[in-house]
Structures are given as structure tokens and as C-alpha cells.
Coordinates of C-alpha atoms in Angstrom, one line a residue:
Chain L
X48 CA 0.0 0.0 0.0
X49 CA 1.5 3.2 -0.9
X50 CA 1.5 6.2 1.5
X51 CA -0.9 9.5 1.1
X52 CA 1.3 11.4 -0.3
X53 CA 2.7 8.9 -3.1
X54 CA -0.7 8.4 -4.0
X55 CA -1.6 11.9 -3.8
X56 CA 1.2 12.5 -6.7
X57 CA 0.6 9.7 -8.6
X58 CA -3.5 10.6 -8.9
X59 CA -2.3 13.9 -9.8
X60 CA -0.4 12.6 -12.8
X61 CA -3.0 10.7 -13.9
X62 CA -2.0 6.9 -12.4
X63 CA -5.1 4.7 -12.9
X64 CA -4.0 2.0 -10.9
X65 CA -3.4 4.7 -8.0
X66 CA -6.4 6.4 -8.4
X67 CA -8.1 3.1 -8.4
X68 CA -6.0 2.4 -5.1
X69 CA -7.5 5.7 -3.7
X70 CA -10.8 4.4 -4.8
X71 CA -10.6 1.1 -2.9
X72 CA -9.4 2.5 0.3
X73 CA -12.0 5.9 0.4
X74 CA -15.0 4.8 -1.8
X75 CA -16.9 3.2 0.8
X76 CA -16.5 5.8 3.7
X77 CA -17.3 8.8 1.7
X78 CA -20.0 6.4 0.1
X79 CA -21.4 6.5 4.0
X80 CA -21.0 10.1 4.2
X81 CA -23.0 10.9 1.3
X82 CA -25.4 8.8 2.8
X83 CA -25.5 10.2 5.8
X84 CA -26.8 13.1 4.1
X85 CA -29.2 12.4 1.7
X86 CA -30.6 9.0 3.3
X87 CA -30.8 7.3 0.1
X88 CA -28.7 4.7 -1.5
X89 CA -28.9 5.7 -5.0
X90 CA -28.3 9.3 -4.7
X91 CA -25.0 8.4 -2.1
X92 CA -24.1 6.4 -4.7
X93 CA -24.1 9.3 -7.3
X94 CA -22.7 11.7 -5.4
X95 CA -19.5 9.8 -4.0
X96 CA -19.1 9.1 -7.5
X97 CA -19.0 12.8 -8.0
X98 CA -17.0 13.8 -5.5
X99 CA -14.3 11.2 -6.3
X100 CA -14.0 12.5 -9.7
X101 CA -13.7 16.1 -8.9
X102 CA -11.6 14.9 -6.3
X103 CA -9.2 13.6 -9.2
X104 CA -9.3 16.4 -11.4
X105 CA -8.1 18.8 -8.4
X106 CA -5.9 17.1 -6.1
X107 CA -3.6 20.0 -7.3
X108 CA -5.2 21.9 -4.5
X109 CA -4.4 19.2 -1.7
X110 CA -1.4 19.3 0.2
X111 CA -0.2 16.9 2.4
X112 CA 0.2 17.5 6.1
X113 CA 0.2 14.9 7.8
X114 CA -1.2 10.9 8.0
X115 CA -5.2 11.4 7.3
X116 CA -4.8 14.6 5.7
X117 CA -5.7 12.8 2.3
X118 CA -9.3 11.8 3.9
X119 CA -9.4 15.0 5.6
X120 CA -9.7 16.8 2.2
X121 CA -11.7 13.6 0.4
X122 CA -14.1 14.6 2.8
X123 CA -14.2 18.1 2.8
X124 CA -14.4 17.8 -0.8
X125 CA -17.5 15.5 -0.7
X126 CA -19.0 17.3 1.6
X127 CA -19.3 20.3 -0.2
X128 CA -20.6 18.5 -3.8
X129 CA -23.1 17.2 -1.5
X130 CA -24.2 20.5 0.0
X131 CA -23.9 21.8 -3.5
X132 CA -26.9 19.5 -4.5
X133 CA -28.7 19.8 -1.5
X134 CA -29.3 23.6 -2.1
X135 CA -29.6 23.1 -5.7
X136 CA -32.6 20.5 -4.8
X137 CA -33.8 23.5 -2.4
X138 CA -33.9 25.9 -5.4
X139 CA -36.1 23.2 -7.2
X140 CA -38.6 23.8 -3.9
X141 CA -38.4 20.6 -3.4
X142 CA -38.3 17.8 -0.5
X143 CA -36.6 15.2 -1.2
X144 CA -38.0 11.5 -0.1
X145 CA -37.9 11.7 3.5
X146 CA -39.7 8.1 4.1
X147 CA -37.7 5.7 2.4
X148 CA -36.1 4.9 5.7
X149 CA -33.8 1.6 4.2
X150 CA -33.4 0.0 7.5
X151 CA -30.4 -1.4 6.6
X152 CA -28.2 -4.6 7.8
X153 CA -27.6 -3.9 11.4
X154 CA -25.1 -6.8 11.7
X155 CA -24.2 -5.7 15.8
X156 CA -20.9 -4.8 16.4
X157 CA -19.4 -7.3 18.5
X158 CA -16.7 -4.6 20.3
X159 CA -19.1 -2.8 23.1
X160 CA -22.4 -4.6 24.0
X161 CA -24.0 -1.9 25.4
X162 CA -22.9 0.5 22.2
X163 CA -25.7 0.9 19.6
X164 CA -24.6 -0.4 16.0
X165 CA -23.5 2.2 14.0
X166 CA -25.9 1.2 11.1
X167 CA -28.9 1.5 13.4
X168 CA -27.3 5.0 14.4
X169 CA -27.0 5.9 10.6
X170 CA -30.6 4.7 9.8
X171 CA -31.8 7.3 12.8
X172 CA -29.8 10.0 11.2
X173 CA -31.7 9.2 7.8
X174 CA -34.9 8.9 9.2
X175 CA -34.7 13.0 10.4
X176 CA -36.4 15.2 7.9
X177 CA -33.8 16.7 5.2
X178 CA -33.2 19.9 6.6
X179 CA -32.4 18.9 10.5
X180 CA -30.2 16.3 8.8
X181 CA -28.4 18.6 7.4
X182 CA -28.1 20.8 10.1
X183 CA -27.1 17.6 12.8
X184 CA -24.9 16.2 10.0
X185 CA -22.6 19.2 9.4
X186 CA -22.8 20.8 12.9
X187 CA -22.3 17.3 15.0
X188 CA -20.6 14.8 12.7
X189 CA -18.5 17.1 10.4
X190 CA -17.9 19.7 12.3
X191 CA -19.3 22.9 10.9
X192 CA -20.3 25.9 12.6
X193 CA -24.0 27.9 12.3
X194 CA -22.2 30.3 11.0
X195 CA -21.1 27.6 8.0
X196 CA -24.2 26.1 8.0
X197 CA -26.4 29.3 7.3
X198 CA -24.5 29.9 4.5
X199 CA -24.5 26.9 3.0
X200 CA -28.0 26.1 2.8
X201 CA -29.6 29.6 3.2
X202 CA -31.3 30.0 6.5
X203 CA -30.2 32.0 9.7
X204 CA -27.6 31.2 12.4
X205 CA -30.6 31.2 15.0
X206 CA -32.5 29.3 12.7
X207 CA -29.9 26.5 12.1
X208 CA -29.8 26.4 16.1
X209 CA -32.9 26.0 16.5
X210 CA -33.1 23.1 14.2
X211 CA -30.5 21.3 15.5
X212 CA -32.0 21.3 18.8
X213 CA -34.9 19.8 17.1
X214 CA -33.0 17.2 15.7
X215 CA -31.5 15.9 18.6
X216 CA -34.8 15.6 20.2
X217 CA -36.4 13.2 17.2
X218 CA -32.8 11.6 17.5
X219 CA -32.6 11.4 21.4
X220 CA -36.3 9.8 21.5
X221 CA -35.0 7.2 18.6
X222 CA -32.4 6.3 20.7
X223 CA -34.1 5.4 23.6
X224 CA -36.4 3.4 22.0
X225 CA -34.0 1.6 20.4
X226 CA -32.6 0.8 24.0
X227 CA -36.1 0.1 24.7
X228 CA -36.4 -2.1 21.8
X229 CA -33.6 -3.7 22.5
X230 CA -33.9 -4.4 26.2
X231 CA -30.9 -2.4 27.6
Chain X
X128 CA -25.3 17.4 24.5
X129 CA -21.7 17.0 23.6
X130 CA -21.8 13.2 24.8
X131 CA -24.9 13.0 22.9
X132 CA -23.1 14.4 19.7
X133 CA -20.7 12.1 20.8
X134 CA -22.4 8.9 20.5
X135 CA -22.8 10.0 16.8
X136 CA -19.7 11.5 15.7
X137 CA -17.9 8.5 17.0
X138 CA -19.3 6.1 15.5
X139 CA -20.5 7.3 12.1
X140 CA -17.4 9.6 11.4
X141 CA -15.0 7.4 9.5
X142 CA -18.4 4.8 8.6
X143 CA -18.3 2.6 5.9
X144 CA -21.1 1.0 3.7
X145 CA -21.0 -1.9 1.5
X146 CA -20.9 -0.3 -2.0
X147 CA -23.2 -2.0 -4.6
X148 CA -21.5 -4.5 -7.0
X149 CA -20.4 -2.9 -9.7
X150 CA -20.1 -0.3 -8.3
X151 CA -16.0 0.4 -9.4
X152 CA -17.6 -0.3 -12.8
X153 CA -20.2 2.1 -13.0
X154 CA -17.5 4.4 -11.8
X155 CA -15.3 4.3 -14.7
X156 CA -18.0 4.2 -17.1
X157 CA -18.8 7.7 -15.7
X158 CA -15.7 9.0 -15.6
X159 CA -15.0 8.3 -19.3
X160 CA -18.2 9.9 -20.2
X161 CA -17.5 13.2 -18.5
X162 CA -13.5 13.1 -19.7
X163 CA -14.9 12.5 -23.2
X164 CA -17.7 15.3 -22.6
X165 CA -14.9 17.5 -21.4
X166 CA -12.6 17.1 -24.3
X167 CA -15.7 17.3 -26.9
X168 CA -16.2 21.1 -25.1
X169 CA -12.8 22.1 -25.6
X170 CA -12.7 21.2 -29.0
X171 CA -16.4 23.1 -29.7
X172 CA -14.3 26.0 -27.8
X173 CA -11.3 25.7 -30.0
X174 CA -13.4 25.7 -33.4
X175 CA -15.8 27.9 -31.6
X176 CA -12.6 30.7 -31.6
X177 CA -11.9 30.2 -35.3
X178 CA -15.1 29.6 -36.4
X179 CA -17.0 33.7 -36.7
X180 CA -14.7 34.1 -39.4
X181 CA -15.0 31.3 -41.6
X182 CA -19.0 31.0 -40.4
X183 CA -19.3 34.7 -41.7
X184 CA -18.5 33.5 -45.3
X185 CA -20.1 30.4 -45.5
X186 CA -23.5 32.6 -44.2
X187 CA -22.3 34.9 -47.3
X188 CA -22.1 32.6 -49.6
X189 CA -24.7 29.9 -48.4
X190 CA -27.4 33.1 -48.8
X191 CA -26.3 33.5 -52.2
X192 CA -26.7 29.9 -53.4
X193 CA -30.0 30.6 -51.6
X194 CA -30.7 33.6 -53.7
X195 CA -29.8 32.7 -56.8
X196 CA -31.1 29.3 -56.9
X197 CA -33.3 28.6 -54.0
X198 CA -34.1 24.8 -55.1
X199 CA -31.0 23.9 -57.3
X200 CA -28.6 24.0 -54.5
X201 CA -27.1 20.7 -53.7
X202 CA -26.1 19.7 -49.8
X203 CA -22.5 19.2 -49.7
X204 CA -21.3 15.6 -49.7
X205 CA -21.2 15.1 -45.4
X206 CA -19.0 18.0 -45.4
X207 CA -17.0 18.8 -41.4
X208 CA -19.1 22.0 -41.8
X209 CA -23.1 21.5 -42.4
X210 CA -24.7 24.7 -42.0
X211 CA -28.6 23.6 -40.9
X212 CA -31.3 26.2 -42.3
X213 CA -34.4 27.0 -40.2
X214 CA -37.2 28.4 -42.4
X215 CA -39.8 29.5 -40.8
X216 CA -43.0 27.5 -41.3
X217 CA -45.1 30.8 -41.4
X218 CA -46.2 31.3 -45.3
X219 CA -45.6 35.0 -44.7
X220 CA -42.4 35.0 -44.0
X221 CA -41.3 31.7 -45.9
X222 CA -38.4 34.1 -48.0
X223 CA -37.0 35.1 -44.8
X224 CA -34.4 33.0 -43.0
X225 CA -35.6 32.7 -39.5
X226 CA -31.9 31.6 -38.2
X227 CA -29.0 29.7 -38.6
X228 CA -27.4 26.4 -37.0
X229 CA -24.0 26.2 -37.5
X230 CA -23.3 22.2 -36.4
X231 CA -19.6 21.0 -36.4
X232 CA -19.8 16.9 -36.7
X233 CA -23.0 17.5 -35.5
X234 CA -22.3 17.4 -32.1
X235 CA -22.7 21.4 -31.1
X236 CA -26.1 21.1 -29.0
X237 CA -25.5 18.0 -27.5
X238 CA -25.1 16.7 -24.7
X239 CA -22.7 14.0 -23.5
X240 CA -24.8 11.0 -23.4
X241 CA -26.5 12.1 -26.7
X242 CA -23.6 13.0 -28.3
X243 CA -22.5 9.0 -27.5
X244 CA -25.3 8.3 -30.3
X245 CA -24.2 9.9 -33.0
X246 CA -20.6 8.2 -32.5
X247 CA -21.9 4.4 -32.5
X248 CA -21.3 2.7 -35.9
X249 CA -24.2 2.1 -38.1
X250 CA -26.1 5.1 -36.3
X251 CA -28.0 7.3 -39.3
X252 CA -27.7 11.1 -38.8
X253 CA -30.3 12.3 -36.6
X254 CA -31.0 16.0 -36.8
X255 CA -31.4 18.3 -34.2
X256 CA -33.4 20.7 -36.4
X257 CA -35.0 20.6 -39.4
X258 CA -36.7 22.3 -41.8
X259 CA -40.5 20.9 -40.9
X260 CA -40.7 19.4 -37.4
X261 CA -41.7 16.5 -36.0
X262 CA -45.4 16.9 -35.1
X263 CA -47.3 14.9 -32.3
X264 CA -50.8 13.8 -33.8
X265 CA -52.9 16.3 -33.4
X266 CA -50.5 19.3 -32.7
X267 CA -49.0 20.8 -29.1
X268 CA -52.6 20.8 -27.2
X269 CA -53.0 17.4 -27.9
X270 CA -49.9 16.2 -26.8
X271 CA -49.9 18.2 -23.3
X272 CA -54.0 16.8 -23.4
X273 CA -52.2 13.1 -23.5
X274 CA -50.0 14.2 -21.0
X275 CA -52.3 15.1 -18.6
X276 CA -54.9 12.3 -19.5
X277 CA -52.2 9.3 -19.0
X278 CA -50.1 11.1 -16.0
X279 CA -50.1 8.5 -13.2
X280 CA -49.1 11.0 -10.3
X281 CA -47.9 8.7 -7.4
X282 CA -49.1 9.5 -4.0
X283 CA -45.9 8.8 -2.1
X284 CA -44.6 12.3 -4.5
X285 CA -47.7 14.2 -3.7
X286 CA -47.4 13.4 -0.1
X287 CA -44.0 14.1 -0.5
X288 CA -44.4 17.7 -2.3
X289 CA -42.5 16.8 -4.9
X290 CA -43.3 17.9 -7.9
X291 CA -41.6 20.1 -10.8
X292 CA -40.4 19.5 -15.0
X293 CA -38.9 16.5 -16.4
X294 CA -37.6 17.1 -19.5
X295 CA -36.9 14.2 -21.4
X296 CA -35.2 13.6 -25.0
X297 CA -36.5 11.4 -27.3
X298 CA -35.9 10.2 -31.2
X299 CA -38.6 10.7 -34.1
X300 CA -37.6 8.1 -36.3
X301 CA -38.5 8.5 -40.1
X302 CA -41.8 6.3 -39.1
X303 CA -42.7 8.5 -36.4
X304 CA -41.8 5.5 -33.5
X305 CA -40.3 7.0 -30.5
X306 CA -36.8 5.5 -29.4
X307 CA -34.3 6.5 -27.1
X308 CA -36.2 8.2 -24.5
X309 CA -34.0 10.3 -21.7
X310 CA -34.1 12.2 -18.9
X311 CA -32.3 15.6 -19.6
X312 CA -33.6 17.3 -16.5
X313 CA -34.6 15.2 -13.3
X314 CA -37.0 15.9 -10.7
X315 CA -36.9 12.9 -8.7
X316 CA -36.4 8.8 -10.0
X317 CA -40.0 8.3 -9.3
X318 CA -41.5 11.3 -11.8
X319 CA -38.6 10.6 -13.9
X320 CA -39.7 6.8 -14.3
X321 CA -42.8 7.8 -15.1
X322 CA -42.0 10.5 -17.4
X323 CA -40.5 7.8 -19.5
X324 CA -43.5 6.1 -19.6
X325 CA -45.5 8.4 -20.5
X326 CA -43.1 8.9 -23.4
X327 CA -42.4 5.7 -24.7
X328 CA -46.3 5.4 -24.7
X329 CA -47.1 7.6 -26.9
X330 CA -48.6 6.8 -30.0
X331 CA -46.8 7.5 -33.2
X332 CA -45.6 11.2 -34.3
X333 CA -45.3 12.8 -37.9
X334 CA -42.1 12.6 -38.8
X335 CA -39.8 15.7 -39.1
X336 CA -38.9 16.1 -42.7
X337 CA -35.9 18.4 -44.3
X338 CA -35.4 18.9 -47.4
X339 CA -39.3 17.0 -48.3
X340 CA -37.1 13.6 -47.0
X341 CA -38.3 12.0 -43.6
X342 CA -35.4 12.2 -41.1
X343 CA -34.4 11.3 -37.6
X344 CA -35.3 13.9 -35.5
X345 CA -34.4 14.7 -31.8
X346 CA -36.8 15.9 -29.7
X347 CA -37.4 17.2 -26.4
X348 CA -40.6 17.9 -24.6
X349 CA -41.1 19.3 -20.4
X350 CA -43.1 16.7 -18.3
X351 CA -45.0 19.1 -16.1
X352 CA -45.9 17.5 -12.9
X353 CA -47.8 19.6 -10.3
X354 CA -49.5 18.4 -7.8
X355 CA -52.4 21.0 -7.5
X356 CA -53.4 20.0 -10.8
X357 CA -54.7 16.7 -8.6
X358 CA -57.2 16.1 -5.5
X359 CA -55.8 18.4 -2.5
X360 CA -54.8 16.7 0.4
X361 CA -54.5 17.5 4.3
X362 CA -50.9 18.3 4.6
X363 CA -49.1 15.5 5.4
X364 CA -47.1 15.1 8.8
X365 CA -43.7 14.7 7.3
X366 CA -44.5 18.1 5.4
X367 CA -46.0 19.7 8.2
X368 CA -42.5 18.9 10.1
X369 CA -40.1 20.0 7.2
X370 CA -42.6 23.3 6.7
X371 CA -42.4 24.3 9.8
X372 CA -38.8 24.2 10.7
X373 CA -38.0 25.9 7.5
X374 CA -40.6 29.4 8.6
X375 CA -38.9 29.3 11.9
X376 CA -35.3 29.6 10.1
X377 CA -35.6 30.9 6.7
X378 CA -34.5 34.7 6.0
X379 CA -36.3 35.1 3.1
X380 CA -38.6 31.9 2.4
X381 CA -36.3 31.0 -0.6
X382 CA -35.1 27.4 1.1

């Protein structure tokens, strides 16, 4: 297995068999993270296929710093072609799907017992409504601020608080009755 | 709150899901469209800097053939440069040219996955415009009347408030039999789905003719689908939920 940076270089000159080494080891994460978002297998499907391309055509702009650094900007990257077609749906005026909940293979994770499976997590996270999925997605998991948020997708700072308080109401009730559910 | 966050961000960070089979495939076929689509637009660009000139005198001289002998003017032999006439179908303006396609290869116009037909082997020309159009039976008010007549709106979109215009691409062929329907502009897979089948239903067209010959024709028509056109319904809960976190955040309504 090469290191980042080699394969950094090598994508940038064109390498097929490194860019599809960089597919291999990334496609499935950022695969997850698209899904995360847009809580639908094809569209993820689409969209990491998007972002990997850009990805490709620009890694002129990436500069190594460090082990990760290569997923680091994978994902930054991906995460702004998916917020890219998440306002561009928004201009449509339209909702996307928000009840095909795919509930997923929730093979349990075997390390902690008492942890909830991080499939059954992800389905919870798809089952919010677009926008407070958006909003819990880029301010909890990735690490946005309001301040990034309300820009992206066109609302206020307040308002993207205010959702995300929502949001981890629906996903705090999910939770416990999953635990429920589940008899923990 | 932060362990709550916590719970998430741990474990869905760095997640991976199983990626379809084919998946890699799929990939590369993508890719390769788009590279090609990429290189086709730089070499429209190129021509596209070189071309006023030369255009400018092929105009000149195309609109004195046209002049001088309106009906003895042969088409060039598939020449790199076709220059596509539009006359208007008005009789009072029939002298008048209405205006002018320049087409290199045929390609400028297209778009990537069409411009994939014109490149397979075998394929006949198929015109983008021509003189006399293509012509659902029965004319424009028809065809919308069909539209509306055979639209299957499904409910889980009308809960779902999606609605909008599909436009989809289709070929005329010379006996007015609709092939290669596709999407140009999605809504949503469900609407587009059924776009298509509304579409590939339809019943056979006049053919587009140039020239007093029958060609291939591409087409394009707008799916309209609107839900108001269809029973009203309570506002569903899901909408209700999306509305209402949207007026409690949005500036200026636009989201």
C-alpha cells in the first residue's frame, strides 16, 4: 500500500492504478457520508461518484500534512458537492424523499455490548427530515459551525440552532427506544 | 449534549457501507463519459474561436446559393461544416431565414450521453433541427392533453411535495416510432420513471422532414408534474414537520 502522499502524486499525474487504489481504500466511507446526508442509496451512490471524480481532477489543490490529511480533504471535498446539491434541490422547492427509511443490515458490532450499532445509528440520522439532517450532519458529525451552515443552505444562524436542537430531540427519542427495543 | 453528539460522531465519522456491486464499474464508465464530454467542449471551444470568421462566409455565400437558386442548391457531400437552415414554417415569412445552426460533426447542442449516439457505428444522422418538425398527432394541445390524460401522479410524491419538469429527450424516427427516451432534466427517480412512460407510450408522431425527406429527428418535450393540478390533500405530517422548521429559520422563504 502506498503512502498519502505517493498516492496523492501519482493521482495527480494521472495513475489509474493509484487512483483506483485511492478508490478502494475511500470509496466506501465517503459512500457513507453521502449517505449520511441524503438518506438514500442511490443518490449516495451518485454523489460519491462525483465527488471522487472532482476529487481527481483537483488534487492539485491538496497538500499533504500529515497521516489522514488525504481523507481529511476527500471529505471536505465531498461534503461540499453534497451541500452543492442539496441547495440546488432547495432551489427546485423541493423535499426530497424523507420516508424511504432503508433499514439497513444492522449486523451488531461485536466490540461494546452496550454501544448501539452504527448502522442502526445511521438509519436514525436518515430517518430526520432533510433539513435537521443537514443541520445535525454538518454541525455534530463534520464539524461545521451555524455560522457555516447558514450559508450553506440559506437560512439564519438562530434558525440553524434552533433546528438542531430539534434534531437531537427526534434523534434522542430514537435512541431510547432503540434501548427500549432492544432491552438495555 | 456534547456526549450525545458524541455517540454519533464517534461512530459514524470514519463509517463505511458496502458499496453496490459494480459499483467500481459504473465508476469508470462515468468517468469516461465526462473526460470525453470534457474534451468534446474544448474542441467546440477551439473551433468555436476560429469559427466567426470562416462562419461569416459560408452565411455569405450559403445566402447567395440561396438567392440565386433557391431549389437547385445541392447539400455538400457530409462536409466537417453542415450549416442547418431553419425556415420559418409561417407562409408569410417563408423568404426570410428565421436563423442559422451552425453544427460541427453534429455534435454542437448535444449533450454527453447524446452526443454517445451519433458516435456508435451504423447510427443514421439524426437531426437536431429541421426544416418541418416532427409533429405529435394532433398538434401541441394534444400532446400536453395526453399528458395530462395518462399522467399516473404517485401519492408517495404528492405526499412528499415533490413535484416540478422533467424534461426528457426522445428520437422521431423516419416512421414517427419514439426511441431512445431520456431524462435531460430530473426531478426525482420516481417522476422521472414515469416521465419515460409516459413517453415511450405515446402513440406514433409525424415525422420531421428536411429537405421534403423524412429524417431522424431529436426531440425534447417538459413533463410538467404539479400536484395542485390533482385532488388536495391534508398536509401530510412529514411536510408539516419539514414546513415548519423551515418558517422558523428561513430569511427570506427561498429554502
Amino acid at each position: 500500500m502506498r503512502t498519502e502522499q505517493e498516492l496523492a502524486r501519482l493521482c495527480t499525474a494521472g495513475d489509474r492504478e493509484a487512483q483506483g487504489e485511492l478508490y478502494a481504500q475511500y470509496a466506501s466511507r465517503l459512500y457513507a457520508l453521502c449517505y449520511r446526508y441524503v438518506a438514500d442509496r442511490e443518490e449516495a451512490q451518485d454523489l460519491m461518484h462525483d465527488a471522487m471524480i472532482k476529487a481527481m481532477d483537483s488534487f492539485r489543490s491538496f497538500s499533504y500534512s500529515g497521516d489522514g490529511s488525504l481523507y481529511a480533504w476527500l471529505r471536505r471535498l465531498t461534503v461540499n458537492v453534497v451541500i452543492d446539491r442539496l441547495r440546488q434541490m432547495s432551489r427546485l422547492r423541493l423535499v426530497p424523499l424523507d420516508q424511504t427509511i432503508e433499514t439497513g443490515n444492522t449486523e451488531a458490532d461485536d466490540d461494546a455490548a452496550d454501544d448501539i450499532p452504527a448502522q442502526a445509528l445511521m438509519d436514525m440520522v436518515a430517518a430526520l427530515p432533510s433539513v435537521r439532517r443537514t443541520v445535525f450532519n454538518m454541525y455534530c458529525i463534520d464539524g461545521f459551525s451555524h455560522k457555516d451552515i447558514a450559508a450553506a443552505i440559506g437560512i439564519t444562524e438562530k434558525g440553524s440552532a434552533s433546528i438542531l436542537a430539534k434534531a437531537r430531540a427526534q434523534l434522542k427519542s430514537q435512541v431510547n427506544d432503540y434501548l427500549k427495543r432492544t432491552g438495555r | 449534549m456534547k456526549d450525545f453528539d458524541d455517540i454519533f460522531k464517534q461512530r459514524l465519522e470514519g463509517y463505511e457501507m458496502k458499496l453496490p456491486t459494480m459499483d467500481q464499474q459504473s465508476f469508470w464508465d462515468r468517468k469516461a463519459v465526462r473526460e470525453r464530454a470534457a474534451r468534446r467542449r474544448r474542441n467546440i471551444l477551439t473551433a468555436a474561436v476560429g469559427l466567426p470568421a470562416v462562419a461569416a462566409v459560408l452565411m455569405a455565400i450559403m445566402m447567395t446559393i440561396n438567392l440565386l437558386s433557391r431549389n437547385n442548391a445541392t447539400p455538400p457531400e457530409k462536409p466537417e461544416l453542415t450549416i442547418v437552415q431553419q425556415q420559418s414554417d409561417k407562409p408569410d415569412t417563408d423568404n426570410t431565414v428565421q436563423w442559422i445552426t451552425i453544427d460541427i460533426d453534429g455534435d454542437l447542442g448535444e449533450t454527453m450521453e447524446n452526443a454517445q449516439l451519433s458516435e456508435s457505428p451504423g447510427e443514421e444522422d439524426v437531426f437536431m433541427v429541421v426544416e418541418e418538425s416532427p409533429e405529435f398527432p394532433g398538434g401541441m394541445n394534444a400532446l400536453q392533453e395526453y399528458l395530462r390524460k395518462n399522467m399516473i401522479y404517485p401519492d408517495s410524491c404528492r405526499e412528499n411535495n415533490i413535484q416540478g419538469r422533467v424534461l426528457v429527450t426522445f428520437i422521431v424516427e423516419k416512421d414517427g416510432s419514439i426511441t431512445k427516451p431520456e431524462v435531460v432534466k430530473s426531478v426525482h427517480p420516481i417522476l422521472d420513471a414515469e416521465a419515460l412512460r409516459l413517453v415511450s407510450a405515446m402513440p406514433k408522431w409525424k415525422p420531421g422532414r428536411q429537405n421534403g425527406e423524412v429524417q431522424r429527428v431529436k426531440y425534447t418535450i417538459p413533463v410538467n408534474f404539479r400536484k395542485d393540478y390533482y385532488k388536495k390533500l391534508a398536509i401530510p405530517v412529514t411536510d408539516a414537520v419539514i414546513e415548519e422548521d423551515i418558517m422558523s429559520s428561513t430569511k427570506d422563504k427561498t429554502f
